[in-house]
PDB file of C-alpha atoms in Angstrom:
ATOM      1  CA  MET A  21     134.814 134.161 110.070  1.00 37.00           C
ATOM      2  CA  ALA A  22     136.540 132.205 106.826  1.00 37.00           C
ATOM      3  CA  ARG A  23     137.551 128.397 106.787  1.00 39.00           C
ATOM      4  CA  PRO A  24     140.748 128.093 103.967  1.00 36.00           C
ATOM      5  CA  LEU A  25     140.546 125.790 101.575  1.00 38.00           C
ATOM      6  CA  SER A  26     142.762 122.743 102.632  1.00 39.00           C
ATOM      7  CA  GLN A  27     142.512 121.219  99.097  1.00 39.00           C
ATOM      8  CA  ASP A  28     143.931 121.692  95.260  1.00 41.00           C
ATOM      9  CA  ASN A  29     141.940 121.609  92.166  1.00 35.00           C
ATOM     10  CA  VAL A  30     138.814 120.971  93.715  1.00 49.00           C
ATOM     11  CA  ALA A  31     135.128 122.082  92.884  1.00 56.00           C
ATOM     12  CA  THR A  32     133.933 125.398  94.736  1.00 60.00           C
ATOM     13  CA  SER A  33     131.019 127.302  94.806  1.00 61.00           C
ATOM     14  CA  THR A  34     131.166 131.049  93.107  1.00 65.00           C
ATOM     15  CA  THR A  35     129.319 132.368  95.440  1.00 70.00           C
ATOM     16  CA  PRO A  36     130.839 132.055  98.789  1.00 89.00           C
ATOM     17  CA  LEU A  37     129.139 129.843 101.625  1.00 98.00           C
ATOM     18  CA  THR A  38     127.327 131.054 104.307  1.00 98.00           C
ATOM     19  CA  LEU A  39     126.939 128.891 107.792  1.00 98.00           C
ATOM     20  CA  TYR A  40     124.909 130.300 110.596  1.00 98.00           C
ATOM     21  CA  SER A  41     126.177 127.883 113.764  1.00 98.00           C
ATOM     22  CA  HIS A  42     126.049 128.113 117.351  1.00 97.00           C
ATOM     23  CA  TRP A  43     128.940 126.501 118.742  1.00 97.00           C
ATOM     24  CA  ARG A  44     127.623 124.072 121.000  1.00 94.00           C
ATOM     25  CA  SER A  45     124.754 122.599 118.459  1.00 95.00           C
ATOM     26  CA  SER A  46     125.726 118.934 117.216  1.00 95.00           C
ATOM     27  CA  ALA A  47     123.680 119.693 114.273  1.00 96.00           C
ATOM     28  CA  SER A  48     126.205 122.721 113.290  1.00 98.00           C
ATOM     29  CA  TRP A  49     129.157 120.834 114.229  1.00 98.00           C
ATOM     30  CA  ARG A  50     128.095 118.070 111.903  1.00 98.00           C
ATOM     31  CA  VAL A  51     128.191 120.802 109.044  1.00 98.00           C
ATOM     32  CA  ARG A  52     131.776 122.246 109.950  1.00 98.00           C
ATOM     33  CA  ILE A  53     133.500 118.674 110.332  1.00 98.00           C
ATOM     34  CA  ALA A  54     132.097 118.211 106.123  1.00 98.00           C
ATOM     35  CA  LEU A  55     133.297 121.551 105.447  1.00 98.00           C
ATOM     36  CA  ALA A  56     135.952 120.912 106.173  1.00 98.00           C
ATOM     37  CA  LEU A  57     136.434 117.645 104.770  1.00 98.00           C
ATOM     38  CA  LYS A  58     136.052 118.797 101.499  1.00 97.00           C
ATOM     39  CA  GLY A  59     137.765 121.255 101.779  1.00 97.00           C
ATOM     40  CA  LEU A  60     135.222 124.209 101.700  1.00 97.00           C
ATOM     41  CA  ALA A  61     135.918 128.054 102.930  1.00 96.00           C
ATOM     42  CA  TYR A  62     132.836 130.027 104.696  1.00 98.00           C
ATOM     43  CA  GLU A  63     131.675 132.493 106.679  1.00 98.00           C
ATOM     44  CA  TYR A  64     130.952 131.807 110.150  1.00 98.00           C
ATOM     45  CA  LYS A  65     127.399 133.853 111.402  1.00 98.00           C
ATOM     46  CA  ALA A  66     126.873 132.350 115.003  1.00 98.00           C
ATOM     47  CA  ILE A  67     123.599 132.041 115.634  1.00 98.00           C
ATOM     48  CA  ASN A  68     123.360 133.282 119.971  1.00 96.00           C
ATOM     49  CA  ILE A  69     119.945 130.625 120.892  1.00 91.00           C
ATOM     50  CA  GLY A  70     120.393 131.995 124.543  1.00 89.00           C
ATOM     51  CA  THR A  71     119.465 135.772 122.982  1.00 94.00           C
ATOM     52  CA  GLY A  72     116.941 134.427 120.616  1.00 94.00           C
ATOM     53  CA  ASP A  73     118.870 135.110 117.670  1.00 97.00           C
ATOM     54  CA  ASN A  74     117.360 132.438 116.049  1.00 95.00           C
ATOM     55  CA  LEU A  75     114.075 133.602 116.696  1.00 96.00           C
ATOM     56  CA  THR A  76     114.239 137.030 114.431  1.00 97.00           C
ATOM     57  CA  ALA A  77     112.197 137.419 111.236  1.00 97.00           C
ATOM     58  CA  GLU A  78     116.007 137.807 109.174  1.00 96.00           C
ATOM     59  CA  TYR A  79     117.195 133.505 110.613  1.00 97.00           C
ATOM     60  CA  THR A  80     113.137 132.742 110.543  1.00 97.00           C
ATOM     61  CA  LYS A  81     113.088 132.671 106.384  1.00 95.00           C
ATOM     62  CA  LEU A  82     116.663 130.987 106.348  1.00 95.00           C
ATOM     63  CA  ASN A  83     115.065 128.297 108.488  1.00 95.00           C
ATOM     64  CA  PRO A  84     111.373 128.184 109.429  1.00 96.00           C
ATOM     65  CA  ARG A  85     111.681 125.741 112.624  1.00 93.00           C
ATOM     66  CA  GLN A  86     113.960 128.253 113.977  1.00 94.00           C
ATOM     67  CA  LEU A  87     117.048 125.942 114.709  1.00 93.00           C
ATOM     68  CA  VAL A  88     120.790 125.463 113.460  1.00 96.00           C
ATOM     69  CA  PRO A  89     122.383 124.956 111.365  1.00 98.00           C
ATOM     70  CA  ALA A  90     121.458 127.158 107.919  1.00 98.00           C
ATOM     71  CA  LEU A  91     123.241 127.082 105.057  1.00 98.00           C
ATOM     72  CA  VAL A  92     123.194 129.825 102.277  1.00 98.00           C
ATOM     73  CA  THR A  93     124.516 128.776  98.520  1.00 97.00           C
ATOM     74  CA  GLU A  94     124.803 130.201  95.281  1.00 96.00           C
ATOM     75  CA  ASP A  95     121.881 127.720  95.071  1.00 97.00           C
ATOM     76  CA  GLY A  96     119.799 127.932  97.865  1.00 97.00           C
ATOM     77  CA  ASP A  97     119.085 128.618 101.355  1.00 97.00           C
ATOM     78  CA  PHE A  98     119.136 125.599 103.162  1.00 98.00           C
ATOM     79  CA  ALA A  99     118.362 123.825 106.450  1.00 95.00           C
ATOM     80  CA  ASP A 100     118.597 120.892 108.379  1.00 94.00           C
ATOM     81  CA  SER A 101     122.090 119.615 109.215  1.00 97.00           C
ATOM     82  CA  ILE A 102     121.172 116.001 107.153  1.00 97.00           C
ATOM     83  CA  ALA A 103     119.621 117.772 104.464  1.00 97.00           C
ATOM     84  CA  ILE A 104     122.749 120.142 103.903  1.00 98.00           C
ATOM     85  CA  LEU A 105     125.118 116.620 104.218  1.00 98.00           C
ATOM     86  CA  GLU A 106     123.247 115.864 101.811  1.00 98.00           C
ATOM     87  CA  TYR A 107     123.872 118.559  99.387  1.00 98.00           C
ATOM     88  CA  LEU A 108     127.367 119.390  99.891  1.00 98.00           C
ATOM     89  CA  GLU A 109     127.992 115.453  99.051  1.00 98.00           C
ATOM     90  CA  GLU A 110     126.601 115.780  95.953  1.00 97.00           C
ATOM     91  CA  LYS A 111     127.457 119.633  95.540  1.00 97.00           C
ATOM     92  CA  PHE A 112     131.203 119.031  96.009  1.00 97.00           C
ATOM     93  CA  PRO A 113     132.278 115.441  95.146  1.00 95.00           C
ATOM     94  CA  GLN A 114     135.808 115.980  96.308  1.00 92.00           C
ATOM     95  CA  GLN A 115     136.451 114.168  99.113  1.00 95.00           C
ATOM     96  CA  PRO A 116     133.544 111.751  99.146  1.00 98.00           C
ATOM     97  CA  LEU A 117     131.915 110.525 102.487  1.00 98.00           C
ATOM     98  CA  LEU A 118     129.160 107.859 100.838  1.00 98.00           C
ATOM     99  CA  PRO A 119     130.723 105.264  99.840  1.00 97.00           C
ATOM    100  CA  THR A 120     130.204 103.833  96.206  1.00 96.00           C
ATOM    101  CA  ASP A 121     129.306 100.114  97.567  1.00 96.00           C
ATOM    102  CA  LEU A 122     125.909 100.310  97.807  1.00 98.00           C
ATOM    103  CA  LYS A 123     125.404  98.506 100.536  1.00 97.00           C
ATOM    104  CA  THR A 124     127.824  99.858 102.742  1.00 98.00           C
ATOM    105  CA  ARG A 125     126.512 103.235 101.377  1.00 98.00           C
ATOM    106  CA  THR A 126     122.712 102.179 103.052  1.00 98.00           C
ATOM    107  CA  ILE A 127     124.237 100.900 106.645  1.00 98.00           C
ATOM    108  CA  VAL A 128     126.070 104.708 106.967  1.00 98.00           C
ATOM    109  CA  ARG A 129     123.056 106.341 106.443  1.00 98.00           C
ATOM    110  CA  GLN A 130     121.161 103.927 109.010  1.00 98.00           C
ATOM    111  CA  VAL A 131     123.760 105.206 111.553  1.00 98.00           C
ATOM    112  CA  VAL A 132     123.187 109.532 110.505  1.00 98.00           C
ATOM    113  CA  ASN A 133     119.641 108.448 110.825  1.00 97.00           C
ATOM    114  CA  LEU A 134     119.832 106.538 114.029  1.00 97.00           C
ATOM    115  CA  VAL A 135     121.725 109.572 115.625  1.00 97.00           C
ATOM    116  CA  ALA A 136     120.176 112.401 113.515  1.00 96.00           C
ATOM    117  CA  ALA A 137     116.664 111.045 114.310  1.00 93.00           C
ATOM    118  CA  ASN A 138     116.753 109.092 117.546  1.00 92.00           C
ATOM    119  CA  ILE A 139     119.004 110.404 119.454  1.00 93.00           C
ATOM    120  CA  GLN A 140     120.056 114.015 118.994  1.00 84.00           C
ATOM    121  CA  PRO A 141     117.202 115.391 118.698  1.00 67.00           C
ATOM    122  CA  LEU A 142     115.499 114.071 122.126  1.00 68.00           C
ATOM    123  CA  GLN A 143     119.024 115.989 123.783  1.00 73.00           C
ATOM    124  CA  ASN A 144     118.272 118.813 122.326  1.00 69.00           C
ATOM    125  CA  THR A 145     117.584 122.199 123.639  1.00 67.00           C
ATOM    126  CA  GLY A 146     113.396 122.731 123.261  1.00 62.00           C
ATOM    127  CA  VAL A 147     112.993 118.753 124.729  1.00 60.00           C
ATOM    128  CA  MET A 148     115.505 119.622 127.327  1.00 56.00           C
ATOM    129  CA  GLN A 149     114.691 122.660 128.900  1.00 59.00           C
ATOM    130  CA  ASN A 150     111.271 123.687 127.610  1.00 61.00           C
ATOM    131  CA  VAL A 151     109.717 120.268 128.804  1.00 60.00           C
ATOM    132  CA  ILE A 152     111.841 117.714 130.349  1.00 64.00           C
ATOM    133  CA  GLU A 153     113.387 120.021 133.294  1.00 62.00           C
ATOM    134  CA  GLU A 154     109.886 121.617 133.004  1.00 66.00           C
ATOM    135  CA  LYS A 155     108.065 119.295 133.772  1.00 68.00           C
ATOM    136  CA  LEU A 156     109.799 116.684 135.778  1.00 68.00           C
ATOM    137  CA  GLY A 157     112.850 118.882 137.084  1.00 69.00           C
ATOM    138  CA  SER A 158     116.991 119.137 136.584  1.00 69.00           C
ATOM    139  CA  GLU A 159     117.416 115.479 138.002  1.00 70.00           C
ATOM    140  CA  GLU A 160     115.144 113.738 135.700  1.00 80.00           C
ATOM    141  CA  GLN A 161     116.320 115.695 132.796  1.00 80.00           C
ATOM    142  CA  LEU A 162     120.136 114.475 132.984  1.00 83.00           C
ATOM    143  CA  LYS A 163     118.252 110.545 133.540  1.00 87.00           C
ATOM    144  CA  TRP A 164     116.866 111.427 130.236  1.00 84.00           C
ATOM    145  CA  THR A 165     119.651 112.180 127.800  1.00 88.00           C
ATOM    146  CA  GLN A 166     121.879 109.619 129.781  1.00 93.00           C
ATOM    147  CA  TYR A 167     118.507 106.439 128.884  1.00 92.00           C
ATOM    148  CA  TRP A 168     117.980 107.534 125.379  1.00 92.00           C
ATOM    149  CA  ILE A 169     121.848 108.055 124.239  1.00 95.00           C
ATOM    150  CA  THR A 170     123.076 105.166 125.939  1.00 97.00           C
ATOM    151  CA  LYS A 171     119.666 103.162 124.073  1.00 97.00           C
ATOM    152  CA  GLY A 172     120.791 104.299 121.359  1.00 97.00           C
ATOM    153  CA  PHE A 173     124.804 103.680 121.164  1.00 98.00           C
ATOM    154  CA  THR A 174     123.307  99.876 122.182  1.00 98.00           C
ATOM    155  CA  ALA A 175     122.198  99.805 118.990  1.00 98.00           C
ATOM    156  CA  LEU A 176     125.041 102.272 117.429  1.00 98.00           C
ATOM    157  CA  GLU A 177     127.974  99.274 119.419  1.00 98.00           C
ATOM    158  CA  SER A 178     125.940  95.993 117.926  1.00 98.00           C
ATOM    159  CA  ILE A 179     126.402  97.765 114.306  1.00 98.00           C
ATOM    160  CA  LEU A 180     129.616  99.395 114.340  1.00 98.00           C
ATOM    161  CA  LYS A 181     131.497  96.260 115.578  1.00 96.00           C
ATOM    162  CA  GLU A 182     130.882  94.603 112.238  1.00 97.00           C
ATOM    163  CA  THR A 183     132.376  97.244 109.951  1.00 97.00           C
ATOM    164  CA  LEU A 184     134.779  98.995 111.990  1.00 97.00           C
ATOM    165  CA  GLY A 185     138.351  99.844 110.738  1.00 97.00           C
ATOM    166  CA  LYS A 186     140.193 102.939 111.272  1.00 97.00           C
ATOM    167  CA  TYR A 187     136.389 104.747 111.654  1.00 98.00           C
ATOM    168  CA  SER A 188     133.197 104.044 111.302  1.00 98.00           C
ATOM    169  CA  PHE A 189     133.387 102.204 108.103  1.00 98.00           C
ATOM    170  CA  GLY A 190     137.148 101.174 107.000  1.00 97.00           C
ATOM    171  CA  ASP A 191     139.844 103.373 106.780  1.00 96.00           C
ATOM    172  CA  GLU A 192     137.940 106.157 104.713  1.00 97.00           C
ATOM    173  CA  VAL A 193     135.824 108.790 106.842  1.00 98.00           C
ATOM    174  CA  THR A 194     132.588 109.062 105.782  1.00 98.00           C
ATOM    175  CA  LEU A 195     128.545 110.487 106.967  1.00 98.00           C
ATOM    176  CA  ALA A 196     128.602 108.740 109.822  1.00 98.00           C
ATOM    177  CA  ASP A 197     131.697 109.935 111.522  1.00 98.00           C
ATOM    178  CA  VAL A 198     130.371 112.944 110.800  1.00 98.00           C
ATOM    179  CA  VAL A 199     127.560 113.061 112.474  1.00 98.00           C
ATOM    180  CA  LEU A 200     129.085 110.308 115.639  1.00 98.00           C
ATOM    181  CA  VAL A 201     131.706 112.882 116.461  1.00 98.00           C
ATOM    182  CA  PRO A 202     129.126 114.994 117.877  1.00 97.00           C
ATOM    183  CA  GLN A 203     127.040 113.025 119.194  1.00 97.00           C
ATOM    184  CA  VAL A 204     129.554 110.893 121.588  1.00 98.00           C
ATOM    185  CA  TYR A 205     131.233 114.340 122.777  1.00 97.00           C
ATOM    186  CA  ASN A 206     127.497 114.972 124.007  1.00 95.00           C
ATOM    187  CA  ALA A 207     127.636 111.357 125.759  1.00 96.00           C
ATOM    188  CA  TYR A 208     130.752 112.427 127.851  1.00 97.00           C
ATOM    189  CA  ARG A 209     129.520 116.014 128.437  1.00 93.00           C
ATOM    190  CA  TYR A 210     126.235 114.152 130.266  1.00 92.00           C
ATOM    191  CA  ALA A 211     128.379 111.844 131.839  1.00 96.00           C
ATOM    192  CA  VAL A 212     126.835 108.689 130.359  1.00 97.00           C
ATOM    193  CA  ASP A 213     128.640 105.439 131.073  1.00 97.00           C
ATOM    194  CA  MET A 214     131.136 105.063 127.853  1.00 98.00           C
ATOM    195  CA  SER A 215     133.109 101.754 128.642  1.00 97.00           C
ATOM    196  CA  GLN A 216     129.767 100.065 127.743  1.00 97.00           C
ATOM    197  CA  PHE A 217     130.614 100.752 123.812  1.00 98.00           C
ATOM    198  CA  PRO A 218     133.907 100.065 123.393  1.00 98.00           C
ATOM    199  CA  THR A 219     133.590 100.349 119.827  1.00 98.00           C
ATOM    200  CA  LEU A 220     132.399 103.831 120.755  1.00 98.00           C
ATOM    201  CA  GLU A 221     134.837 104.626 122.632  1.00 98.00           C
ATOM    202  CA  ARG A 222     137.689 103.350 120.139  1.00 98.00           C
ATOM    203  CA  LEU A 223     136.442 105.013 117.029  1.00 98.00           C
ATOM    204  CA  TYR A 224     135.674 108.536 118.937  1.00 98.00           C
ATOM    205  CA  GLU A 225     139.981 108.588 119.865  1.00 98.00           C
ATOM    206  CA  SER A 226     140.477 107.516 115.972  1.00 98.00           C
ATOM    207  CA  LEU A 227     138.328 110.639 114.771  1.00 98.00           C
ATOM    208  CA  ASN A 228     139.767 113.255 117.136  1.00 98.00           C
ATOM    209  CA  GLU A 229     143.417 112.781 116.110  1.00 98.00           C
ATOM    210  CA  LEU A 230     141.191 113.900 112.687  1.00 98.00           C
ATOM    211  CA  ASP A 231     142.854 118.443 112.148  1.00 98.00           C
ATOM    212  CA  GLU A 232     139.240 118.995 110.666  1.00 98.00           C
ATOM    213  CA  VAL A 233     137.757 117.403 113.988  1.00 98.00           C
ATOM    214  CA  LYS A 234     139.981 119.636 115.782  1.00 98.00           C
ATOM    215  CA  ALA A 235     139.515 122.888 113.839  1.00 98.00           C
ATOM    216  CA  THR A 236     135.521 122.282 114.303  1.00 98.00           C
ATOM    217  CA  SER A 237     135.015 121.819 117.593  1.00 98.00           C
ATOM    218  CA  PRO A 238     132.750 123.628 119.594  1.00 98.00           C
ATOM    219  CA  GLU A 239     135.539 125.124 121.766  1.00 97.00           C
ATOM    220  CA  LYS A 240     137.472 125.967 118.937  1.00 97.00           C
ATOM    221  CA  GLN A 241     134.261 128.308 117.419  1.00 98.00           C
ATOM    222  CA  PRO A 242     134.529 131.867 117.944  1.00 97.00           C
ATOM    223  CA  ASP A 243     130.495 132.340 119.614  1.00 97.00           C
ATOM    224  CA  ALA A 244     132.192 129.912 121.986  1.00 97.00           C
ATOM    225  CA  VAL A 245     131.703 130.779 125.586  1.00 94.00           C
ATOM    226  CA  ILE A 246     134.424 128.569 127.197  1.00 86.00           C
ATOM    227  CA  SER A 247     133.500 128.200 131.879  1.00 76.00           C
TER     228      SER A 247
END
């Protein structure tokens, strides 16, 4: 499924971009948001993790870790959402998602890595189902998730209350916002008490008003399963 370009006179790829994605993957959602913000068209290829699409030999060539997302481009095939976000930022400079100021740029990257390296990996399917639930049970699985999200959000709240404008860092969307949207969505999904984090709550409300966030939300994807 192709997404239409939303901007004129922007850098484009001579080879169509192809995104391998799972509708509920927060890492995939990050990339979908960035593609939408930069006005980039792409072909959507669904990877059904539940049925093992990610374990096939063909997909493993794209992503040796057998995770989503993967992005096929004219420059090569890339896996890992943060590497893909950095590629998109450098390849397609329109609608920049990193500030020009060095200090702010560094703190944006700090937030990105706090989410991508310290919060989200502890609640992915492999950890949650194959380790926590299997060894400790479903009740402990929820407690595990809530604990690590709360711990990470406590750090994020202290950082972002000093930088918050309309979005995480003033009034322009950055990569920090791109990674925060899926993570806060998951916090609500796992019944984390968000009243502890008024800055994150306010930020999430503002970001959810963006058309690019609405269009790329899990429920709007072609492979979404809504029960």
